[in-house]
Coordinates of C-alpha atoms and ligand atoms in Angstrom, one line a residue:
X1 CA 0.0 0.0 0.0
X2 CA 1.2 3.5 -0.9
X3 CA 2.4 5.5 2.1
X4 CA 1.6 9.2 2.1
X5 CA 2.2 12.1 4.5
X6 CA -0.5 14.8 4.8
X7 CA 0.3 18.0 6.6
X8 CA -2.3 20.5 7.8
X9 CA -1.3 24.1 8.8
X10 CA -2.6 26.3 11.5
X11 CA -5.6 27.7 9.6
X12 CA -6.6 24.2 8.5
X13 CA -6.9 23.1 12.1
X14 CA -8.0 26.6 13.4
X15 CA -11.1 25.4 15.2
X16 CA -13.0 22.2 16.0
X17 CA -15.1 22.2 12.9
X18 CA -12.0 22.5 10.8
X19 CA -10.4 19.7 12.6
X20 CA -13.4 17.6 11.8
X21 CA -13.0 18.6 8.1
X22 CA -9.4 17.5 8.2
X23 CA -10.5 14.2 9.7
X24 CA -12.8 13.7 6.7
X25 CA -10.0 14.4 4.3
X26 CA -7.7 11.9 6.0
X27 CA -10.5 9.3 6.1
X28 CA -11.0 9.7 2.3
X29 CA -7.3 9.1 1.7
X30 CA -7.4 6.0 4.0
X31 CA -10.5 4.7 2.1
X32 CA -8.7 5.0 -1.2
X33 CA -6.2 2.5 0.1
X34 CA -3.3 4.6 1.3
X35 CA -1.3 4.2 4.5
X36 CA -1.4 7.7 6.1
X37 CA 0.8 9.6 8.5
X38 CA -0.6 13.1 9.3
X39 CA 1.5 16.1 10.5
X40 CA -0.4 19.0 12.1
X41 CA 0.4 22.5 13.3
X42 CA -1.0 24.3 16.3
X43 CA -4.3 26.1 15.8
X44 CA -3.7 29.4 14.0
X45 CA -2.7 32.1 16.5
X46 CA -1.8 29.6 19.2
X47 CA 1.9 29.6 18.7
X48 CA 2.0 33.4 18.6
X49 CA 0.2 33.6 21.9
X50 CA 2.6 31.1 23.5
X51 CA 5.6 33.1 22.2
X52 CA 4.1 36.3 23.6
X53 CA 3.7 34.7 27.0
X54 CA 7.3 33.8 27.0
X55 CA 8.3 37.3 26.2
X56 CA 6.1 38.8 28.9
X57 CA 7.6 36.5 31.6
X58 CA 11.2 36.9 30.5
X59 CA 12.4 39.1 27.6
X60 CA 15.7 37.1 27.5
X61 CA 14.1 33.7 28.1
X62 CA 15.9 30.4 28.4
X63 CA 15.4 28.8 25.0
X64 CA 14.9 25.3 26.4
X65 CA 11.9 26.6 28.4
X66 CA 10.7 28.5 25.4
X67 CA 10.6 25.2 23.5
X68 CA 8.7 23.5 26.3
X69 CA 6.1 26.2 26.1
X70 CA 5.7 26.8 22.3
X71 CA 5.6 23.1 21.5
X72 CA 2.4 22.6 23.4
X73 CA 0.1 24.1 20.6
X74 CA 0.8 21.0 18.5
X75 CA 0.0 18.6 21.3
X76 CA -3.5 19.9 21.5
X77 CA -4.2 19.5 17.8
X78 CA -2.7 15.9 17.4
X79 CA -5.0 14.7 20.3
X80 CA -8.1 16.4 18.9
X81 CA -7.5 15.1 15.4
X82 CA -6.9 11.6 16.6
X83 CA -10.2 11.8 18.5
X84 CA -12.0 13.2 15.5
X85 CA -10.7 10.4 13.3
X86 CA -11.8 7.8 15.9
X87 CA -15.2 9.4 16.0
X88 CA -15.7 8.7 12.3
X89 CA -14.5 5.1 12.6
X90 CA -10.8 5.6 11.5
X91 CA -8.2 4.0 13.8
X92 CA -5.7 6.6 14.8
X93 CA -3.3 7.7 17.5
X94 CA -1.3 10.8 18.4
X95 CA 2.5 11.1 18.5
X96 CA 4.4 13.9 20.1
X97 CA 7.9 14.5 18.6
X98 CA 9.7 12.8 21.5
X99 CA 7.4 9.8 21.3
X100 CA 8.3 9.0 17.6
X101 CA 11.1 10.1 18.3
X102 CA 12.0 12.9 15.9
X103 CA 15.7 13.6 16.9
X104 CA 17.2 17.0 16.5
X105 CA 20.4 18.9 17.3
X106 CA 20.7 21.0 20.4
X107 CA 19.9 24.4 18.9
X108 CA 16.7 25.2 20.9
X109 CA 14.3 27.5 19.1
X110 CA 15.5 26.6 15.6
X111 CA 16.7 23.0 15.9
X112 CA 17.4 20.8 12.8
X113 CA 16.1 17.3 12.5
X114 CA 19.0 14.8 12.6
X115 CA 17.1 11.5 12.4
X116 CA 13.6 10.0 12.7
X117 CA 13.4 6.5 14.1
X118 CA 10.4 5.0 12.4
X119 CA 10.2 1.6 14.1
X120 CA 7.3 2.4 16.4
X121 CA 5.5 4.4 13.7
X122 CA 6.0 1.5 11.3
X123 CA 4.4 -0.9 13.7
X124 CA 1.5 1.4 14.3
X125 CA 0.9 2.0 10.6
X126 CA 1.2 -1.7 9.9
X127 CA -1.6 -2.3 12.4
X128 CA -3.8 0.0 10.3
X129 CA -3.6 3.1 12.5
X130 CA -3.3 6.6 11.1
X131 CA -0.3 8.2 12.8
X132 CA -1.1 11.8 13.8
X133 CA 2.3 13.4 14.4
X134 CA 3.0 16.8 16.0
X135 CA 4.8 19.1 13.6
X136 CA 7.4 21.7 14.7
X137 CA 8.8 19.6 17.6
X138 CA 11.4 17.0 18.4
X139 CA 13.8 15.9 21.1
X140 CA 17.3 17.1 21.5
X141 CA 20.5 15.2 22.5
X142 CA 19.9 16.5 26.0
X143 CA 16.6 14.7 26.1
X144 CA 14.6 17.9 26.1
X145 CA 11.9 19.1 23.8
X146 CA 13.1 21.2 20.9
X147 CA 11.3 23.2 18.2
X148 CA 12.3 23.8 14.6
X149 CA 11.7 27.5 14.1
X150 CA 8.5 29.2 13.0
X151 CA 6.7 27.5 10.2
X152 CA 8.6 24.3 11.1
X153 CA 5.7 21.8 10.6
X154 CA 6.4 21.8 6.9
X155 CA 9.9 20.5 7.7
X156 CA 8.5 17.9 10.1
X157 CA 6.2 16.6 7.3
X158 CA 8.8 16.4 4.6
X159 CA 11.3 14.8 7.0
X160 CA 8.7 12.2 8.0
X161 CA 7.9 11.5 4.3
X162 CA 11.6 10.9 3.6
X163 CA 12.0 8.7 6.7
X164 CA 8.9 6.7 5.9
X165 CA 9.8 6.4 2.2
X166 CA 6.4 8.0 1.4
X167 CA 5.2 8.3 -2.2
X168 CA 4.4 12.0 -1.6
X169 CA 4.0 14.7 0.9
X170 CA 0.8 16.8 0.6
X171 CA 1.0 20.2 2.3
X172 CA -2.6 21.4 2.9
X173 CA -2.9 25.1 3.7
X174 CA -5.1 28.1 3.3
X175 CA -4.2 28.8 -0.4
X176 CA -4.6 26.3 -3.2
X177 CA -1.0 26.2 -4.2
X178 CA 2.2 28.2 -4.8
X179 CA 1.5 31.4 -6.7
X180 CA 3.7 33.8 -8.7
X181 CA 3.6 36.0 -5.6
X182 CA 1.6 36.2 -2.4
X183 CA -2.1 36.1 -3.6
X184 CA -3.2 38.0 -0.5
X185 CA -1.3 41.0 -1.7
X186 CA -1.5 40.8 -5.5
X187 CA -5.0 39.8 -6.7
X188 CA -3.6 39.0 -10.1
X189 CA -1.1 36.4 -8.8
X190 CA -1.3 33.2 -10.8
X191 CA -1.2 29.7 -9.5
X192 CA 1.8 27.6 -10.7
X193 CA 1.1 24.0 -11.6
X194 CA 4.7 23.1 -11.0
X195 CA 7.8 24.8 -9.6
X196 CA 11.4 23.5 -9.3
X197 CA 12.9 22.7 -6.0
X198 CA 15.5 25.3 -6.6
X199 CA 13.1 28.1 -7.3
X200 CA 10.9 27.2 -4.4
X201 CA 13.9 27.1 -2.2
X202 CA 15.0 30.5 -3.3
X203 CA 11.4 31.9 -3.0
X204 CA 11.0 30.5 0.5
X205 CA 14.4 31.8 1.6
X206 CA 13.5 35.4 0.5
X207 CA 10.2 35.4 2.3
X208 CA 7.5 33.3 0.6
X209 CA 6.3 31.7 3.7
X210 CA 4.0 29.2 2.0
X211 CA 6.7 26.6 2.7
X212 CA 9.5 26.8 5.4
X213 CA 12.9 27.0 3.7
X214 CA 14.3 24.0 5.4
X215 CA 11.4 21.8 4.2
X216 CA 12.3 22.6 0.6
X217 CA 16.0 21.9 1.3
X218 CA 15.0 18.6 2.7
X219 CA 12.6 17.7 -0.1
X220 CA 15.3 18.5 -2.7
X221 CA 17.9 16.4 -0.9
X222 CA 15.7 13.4 -0.4
X223 CA 13.7 13.9 -3.6
X224 CA 10.4 14.0 -1.8
X225 CA 7.5 14.9 -4.1
X226 CA 5.8 17.8 -2.4
X227 CA 2.4 19.1 -3.4
X228 CA 0.9 22.3 -1.9
X229 CA -2.9 22.4 -1.9
X230 CA -5.9 23.8 -0.1
X231 CA -7.7 22.1 2.8
X232 CA -10.9 24.0 1.9
X233 CA -11.4 23.6 -1.8
X234 CA -10.9 20.6 -4.0
X235 CA -8.6 21.8 -6.7
X236 CA -5.2 20.6 -8.0
X237 CA -2.4 22.2 -6.2
X238 CA 1.3 22.9 -7.1
X239 CA 3.8 20.2 -7.4
X240 CA 7.4 21.0 -6.3
X241 CA 9.6 18.9 -8.5
X242 CA 12.8 18.5 -10.6
X243 CA 13.6 20.9 -13.5
X244 CA 13.2 18.2 -16.1
X245 CA 9.6 17.6 -15.1
X246 CA 8.7 21.1 -16.2
X247 CA 7.8 21.5 -19.8
X248 CA 7.7 25.2 -20.3
X249 CA 10.0 27.1 -18.0
X250 CA 9.2 30.8 -17.5
X251 CA 12.1 33.3 -17.2
X252 CA 10.7 34.6 -13.9
X253 CA 8.7 32.2 -11.8
X254 CA 7.9 34.3 -8.7
X255 CA 8.3 37.4 -6.7
X256 CA 8.6 37.4 -2.9
X257 CA 8.9 40.0 -0.2
X258 CA 10.2 40.0 3.3
X259 CA 9.3 42.7 5.9
X260 CA 11.7 41.0 8.3
X261 CA 14.5 43.4 7.4
X262 CA 16.2 46.4 9.1
X263 CA 18.8 48.6 7.6
X264 CA 21.9 50.0 9.4
X265 CA 24.3 52.6 8.0
X266 CA 27.6 53.4 9.6
X267 CA 28.5 56.9 8.4
X268 CA 32.1 58.2 8.1
X269 CA 33.9 54.9 8.4
X270 CA 37.7 55.3 7.8
X271 CA 38.6 53.7 4.5
X272 CA 41.4 51.3 5.4
X273 CA 42.1 47.6 5.3
X274 CA 40.4 45.6 8.1
X275 CA 37.3 47.7 8.5
X276 CA 34.8 45.3 7.0
X277 CA 36.3 42.5 9.3
X278 CA 36.0 44.9 12.2
X279 CA 32.3 45.5 11.6
X280 CA 31.1 42.1 10.5
X281 CA 33.3 39.9 12.7
X282 CA 31.6 41.1 16.0
X283 CA 28.1 40.7 14.4
X284 CA 28.9 37.1 13.4
X285 CA 30.2 36.4 16.9
X286 CA 26.9 37.7 18.3
X287 CA 25.1 35.2 15.9
X288 CA 23.5 38.1 14.0
X289 CA 22.9 37.2 10.4
X290 CA 23.8 40.0 7.9
X291 CA 22.0 39.7 4.6
X292 CA 22.7 42.6 2.1
X293 CA 25.8 44.8 2.3
X294 CA 27.0 47.8 0.4
X295 CA 30.0 50.0 0.9
X296 CA 29.9 53.4 -0.7
X297 CA 32.9 55.2 -2.0
X298 CA 33.4 58.5 -0.2
X299 CA 34.0 61.9 -1.7
X300 CA 37.2 62.6 0.1
X301 CA 38.7 59.1 -0.4
X302 CA 39.4 58.8 3.3
X303 CA 36.1 57.7 4.7
X304 CA 33.2 55.6 3.5
X305 CA 29.6 54.7 4.5
X306 CA 28.8 51.0 5.1
X307 CA 25.2 49.9 4.9
X308 CA 23.8 46.4 5.7
X309 CA 20.6 44.6 6.7
X310 CA 19.8 42.4 9.6
X311 CA 16.6 40.7 10.7
X312 CA 14.2 43.1 12.4
X313 CA 14.4 41.2 15.7
X314 CA 18.2 41.6 15.7
X315 CA 18.2 45.4 15.2
X316 CA 18.7 46.5 18.8
X317 CA 21.3 43.9 19.4
X318 CA 23.2 44.8 16.2
X319 CA 23.2 48.5 17.3
X320 CA 24.7 47.5 20.7
X321 CA 27.3 45.4 19.0
X322 CA 28.2 48.3 16.7
X323 CA 28.4 50.8 19.5
X324 CA 31.1 48.7 21.0
X325 CA 33.2 49.0 17.8
X326 CA 33.0 52.8 17.6
X327 CA 36.1 53.7 19.4
X328 CA 38.3 51.2 17.7
X329 CA 36.9 51.7 14.1
X330 CA 36.3 55.4 14.6
X331 CA 33.2 55.7 12.6
X332 CA 31.1 58.9 12.7
X333 CA 27.5 57.9 13.1
X334 CA 24.9 55.2 13.0
X335 CA 21.6 55.3 11.3
X336 CA 19.0 52.5 11.8
X337 CA 15.9 52.1 9.7
X338 CA 13.4 49.2 10.3
X339 CA 10.8 50.5 7.8
X340 CA 12.2 48.7 4.8
X341 CA 11.2 45.6 2.8
X342 CA 13.2 43.3 0.6
X343 CA 11.6 42.4 -2.7
X344 CA 13.1 39.5 -4.7
X345 CA 12.5 38.3 -8.2
X346 CA 13.3 34.6 -8.7
X347 CA 13.7 32.5 -11.9
X348 CA 16.0 29.9 -13.3
X349 CA 15.7 31.8 -16.6
X350 CA 18.1 34.3 -15.2
X351 CA 21.0 32.0 -15.9
X352 CA 20.5 32.3 -19.6
X353 CA 18.8 35.6 -20.1
X354 CA 20.2 39.1 -19.6
X355 CA 18.0 42.1 -18.8
X356 CA 15.9 40.7 -16.0
X357 CA 17.6 42.9 -13.4
X358 CA 17.3 46.0 -15.7
X359 CA 13.6 45.4 -16.0
X360 CA 13.3 45.4 -12.2
X361 CA 15.2 48.7 -11.9
X362 CA 13.2 50.4 -14.7
X363 CA 9.9 49.3 -13.3
X364 CA 10.7 50.6 -9.8
X365 CA 12.0 53.8 -11.3
X366 CA 8.8 54.4 -13.2
X367 CA 6.9 54.1 -9.9
X368 CA 9.4 56.6 -8.3
X369 CA 10.5 54.0 -5.9
X370 CA 14.0 54.4 -4.6
X371 CA 16.3 51.4 -4.4
X372 CA 18.4 51.4 -1.2
X373 CA 20.4 48.2 -1.7
X374 CA 20.7 45.5 -4.3
X375 CA 21.9 41.9 -4.1
X376 CA 21.9 39.1 -6.6
X377 CA 22.5 35.3 -6.8
X378 CA 22.4 33.0 -9.9
X379 CA 18.6 32.9 -10.0
X380 CA 17.5 35.8 -7.9
X381 CA 17.7 39.6 -7.7
X382 CA 16.7 41.4 -4.4
X383 CA 16.3 45.1 -3.7
X384 CA 15.7 46.8 -0.5
X385 CA 13.0 49.6 -0.6
X386 CA 10.9 51.6 1.8
X387 CA 8.3 49.4 3.4
X388 CA 5.4 51.7 2.4
X389 CA 5.9 50.8 -1.3
X390 CA 5.6 47.0 -0.8
X391 CA 2.2 46.5 -2.5
X392 CA 2.9 49.0 -5.3
X393 CA 6.3 47.4 -6.1
X394 CA 4.9 43.9 -6.0
X395 CA 2.0 44.8 -8.3
X396 CA 4.2 46.7 -10.8
X397 CA 6.8 44.0 -11.0
X398 CA 4.3 41.3 -11.3
X399 CA 2.8 43.0 -14.4
X400 CA 6.2 44.0 -15.8
X401 CA 7.3 40.4 -15.9
X402 CA 4.1 39.3 -17.6
X403 CA 3.0 37.2 -14.6
X404 CA -0.5 38.7 -14.2
X405 CA -3.4 36.2 -14.4
X406 CA -5.6 36.9 -17.4
Ligands
ADP1 P1 0.1 27.2 7.2 O1 -0.5 27.7 8.5 O2 -0.9 26.3 6.4 O3 1.4 26.7 7.3 P2 1.2 29.7 6.2 O4 0.5 31.0 6.6 O5 2.5 29.4 6.8 O6 0.2 28.5 6.2 O7 1.5 29.8 4.6 C1 0.4 30.1 3.7 C2 0.4 31.6 3.3 O8 1.6 31.9 2.6 C3 -0.7 32.1 2.4 O9 -1.8 32.4 3.2 C4 -0.1 33.3 1.7 O10 -0.5 34.5 2.2 C5 1.4 33.1 1.9 N1 2.2 33.2 0.7 C6 3.3 34.0 0.6 N2 3.8 33.9 -0.7 C7 3.1 33.0 -1.3 C8 3.1 32.4 -2.6 N3 4.0 32.7 -3.5 N4 2.1 31.5 -3.0 C9 1.2 31.1 -2.1 N5 1.1 31.6 -0.8 C10 2.0 32.5 -0.4
LIG2 N1 2.9 26.2 15.0 C1 4.2 26.6 14.5 C2 4.3 28.0 14.0 O1 3.2 28.7 14.1 C3 4.7 25.7 13.4 C4 3.9 25.7 12.1 O2 2.8 26.2 12.1 O3 4.4 25.3 11.1 O4 5.3 28.5 13.7
MG3 MG1 3.4 27.6 7.4

């Protein structure tokens, strides 16, 4: 019998009626002859509430206790879904991450899955039970509960599909597939039938939260066939697959945005060897990720401005780290701006076609949107702009690249 993994996100299990709806979908899959493992998220909003409670109790909380708290949302939904399945005559049982066990590294708050022991699950599945597994959580080498970072249930599902040798991993969510851009912002966004692992990985990593980045990495590595589809409407979704399974490849496949950016400019930095190391070394030591960087040439040839971006949540810490370098590096001033957004255009067509970046710059110029920073990779161009232009920029670029639905 074919094994499949079905994953349901927060909105899909957002209340009791929706959990019953999920149970009916799972039952239909079981009736069609598949062996099913289900991965669920916490009810929508539940994890945010748990995170907020941690912050209120201790702004600089212990990450191990944070995991103990935020993992509980998924324990509620696995129990409820198992009950809902039993109610309609489907044999089922719930599994917390540690019960499977889903083993992870020790990085509490954003742990990586290192192994999934499937022996117990195999037995349960062989006995005809649906396994309802908690997403987002695992057990660390210290024997304590870990979580995989926000949106981590996608990764739990793909990892489980790989470990179980599942035929496919179906990710049910509140949109019916992967679109050319976020359909909640651009009404003309178009649903993609297929997208390559590479493009999906790039889109996820620059902000398209429909799949967690690590889940795509894992799918690509283990060649798991991932399908993104709606829990509410019966419509074909989007298949994430290899490039050779795609007949007609578009130049640009999608546009993503990330509001999780903050910009820092150090003004009047002496232009001498070792300055970049002096700035970015301490940030790395403080585990602050730096994304985009630009160093301007100064008018006098003696000093320069250095601008870079960090995650919004790291802005204050980055400022503190920089303040400590002031005396040694002798820079003149620091400007911080959290009201920025990163917009990225992604497409494998960029490898072979020139002019895609130029179209982005022209389109933004025509809308009078100033570009603050630019960065590129083989299949992506990102620009940093003022946050207030997010919607305008997305819509204009979407039309300019011919992506609008007709
Ligand atoms: P879940 O709770 O099911 O995991 P998420 O909220 O994490 O759902 O992800 C689904 C959301 O991702 C959609 O509601 C949509 O707003 C957003 N999204 C962003 N970019 C895209 C895209 N390119 N295609 C589809 N959805 C996208
Ligand atoms: N419940 C977790 C979160 O909100 C994991 C997930 O939904 O994927 O981040
Ligand atoms: Mg999600």
